[in-house]
Amino acid sequence: MLLTSLNPAAVAGGADVDDAVRIGGATLSRSDLVGGATSVAERVASQVGAAQRVAILATPTATTVLAVTGCLIAGVPFVPVPADVGAAERRHILADSGAQAWLGELPAESEGLPHIPVRLHARSWHRYAEPPPEAPAMVMYTSGTTGLPKGVVISRRAIAADVDALAEAWQWTPDDTLVHGLPLFHVHGLVLGLLGSLRVGNRFVHTGKPTPAAYAEANGTLYFGVPTVWSRIVGDPDAARALSSARLLVSGSAALPVPVYDGLVALTGHAPVERYGATEALITLSTRADGERRPGWVGTPLAGVSTRLVDDDGAEVPHDGESIGRLELTGPTLFDGYLNRPDATAEVLTPDGWYRTGDVAVIDAGGMHRIVGRESVDLIKSGGYRIGAGEIETVLLGHPDVTEAAVVGLPDDDLGQRIVAFVVGAAEPQALIDFVAAELSVHKRPREVRIVDRLPRNAMGKVLKKELS
């Protein structure tokens, strides 16, 4: 059962918790969740039906929690819509998904769809049969960095498999209190944070904005954050030290800079767990609660997941910790394709069913993975060499006068691509070029360093490298 912690019989048998969910100023007990979400399920099932989809404005509120949970109980796929999405993108998501109604909060522009409100204090104890595992749970839209966003169809089986594998890797139990302040329209905040908590049965706290003070006051045992969040926490030593009583700090959605990693170790006493995933495959790699944690490395495959590295010709790349290849993977967490886009689905799946992640990586002899970055922007081919931008960025971030760094390959008539670093900090460009040349092979040094005030980032803290030129 996908929502194992929301079994009405378990609640009736004394398994209720007064503060199962704290979000948006509201606190829901486990019986509130069961009764409130089942009431939502009844309204959705009667007005829409399991064969259709509903759109949910994914704000960090109790309304969103009950809307999402109600859909899962009723077996109605939902489409999480970012609250800050632009009008054109919202219209595309609604039209492409075929959503039949808005469930819960209503945006300023409803695009003519009917509205099914969520009544926070309504309760029902109707029993619903568990939908089949292969049934779609949601359609989550990608960020659209290569065109209009595509709808990723994610099954109930994939979510359950992913949460169970992460629970094993992170020793995640009902005794945990999971804290984060991340959006509920991405895998990190929604699937791992909310749905993971519903399945595992732990307490869940959403802080609203993920500020250092909010994290410090939450008294959690398990914290999720993106690198920007952890960087700000390291910059607030008192808040960081307050997390020393936690059990596990988890970072993802982008590479965690080594200085931030080291700062967390020094201030909290915890080496953060790093993990890797994608909307199309959920989380597939992670370091473990009981295993090695190495700055800049995202661990080993989760249970049931297999990975491989291939070169431009499709030949497998050795796992020597140095050779760069295209990362492909397979396993039970894979998506069921892009909605209405068989052509796009075929482009990212190999003939034998492996998912082409679009990322480049290295794997060492022990199976540890390091993500170099996106093949389109982070694999630089310069002077006949294949160079990973992430390796250079890691070195630059180790310089005391650098606070942020992004490395790209720009067209060059002689080299094919020349390495250009965009840096936030007070260092002199030539000093940084010499610094990298002393730490790495000389052909990996930037040919140019540009000092900038800021790097362009998306809502999850990822640098938008295509805007750097």
PDB file of C-alpha atoms in Angstrom, residues 166 169-170 250 273-276 283-289 292 297-302 368:
ATOM      1  CA  LEU A 166      15.759   5.413   0.566  1.00  0.00           C
ATOM      2  CA  ALA A 169      19.752   3.505   2.761  1.00  0.00           C
ATOM      3  CA  TRP A 170      19.102   6.314   5.230  1.00  0.00           C
ATOM      4  CA  VAL A 250      20.551  15.231   3.144  1.00  0.00           C
ATOM      5  CA  VAL A 273      24.381  12.537   2.706  1.00  0.00           C
ATOM      6  CA  GLU A 274      24.384  13.440  -0.993  1.00  0.00           C
ATOM      7  CA  ARG A 275      22.047  11.834  -3.502  1.00  0.00           C
ATOM      8  CA  TYR A 276      21.207  12.039  -7.192  1.00  0.00           C
ATOM      9  CA  ILE A 283      16.210   9.170  -6.668  1.00  0.00           C
ATOM     10  CA  THR A 284      18.570   6.472  -7.893  1.00  0.00           C
ATOM     11  CA  LEU A 285      21.952   7.078  -6.197  1.00  0.00           C
ATOM     12  CA  SER A 286      22.838   7.994  -2.642  1.00  0.00           C
ATOM     13  CA  THR A 287      25.491   7.766  -0.004  1.00  0.00           C
ATOM     14  CA  ARG A 288      24.282   5.812   2.995  1.00  0.00           C
ATOM     15  CA  ALA A 289      23.676   6.465   6.655  1.00  0.00           C
ATOM     16  CA  GLU A 292      31.192   6.221   3.233  1.00  0.00           C
ATOM     17  CA  TRP A 297      30.281  12.046  -4.713  1.00  0.00           C
ATOM     18  CA  VAL A 298      26.632  10.957  -4.720  1.00  0.00           C
ATOM     19  CA  GLY A 299      27.041   7.350  -3.637  1.00  0.00           C
ATOM     20  CA  THR A 300      25.990   4.002  -5.003  1.00  0.00           C
ATOM     21  CA  PRO A 301      22.806   2.727  -6.687  1.00  0.00           C
ATOM     22  CA  LEU A 302      19.767   2.205  -4.477  1.00  0.00           C
ATOM     23  CA  MET A 368      30.764   5.334  -5.996  1.00  0.00           C
TER      24      MET A 368
END
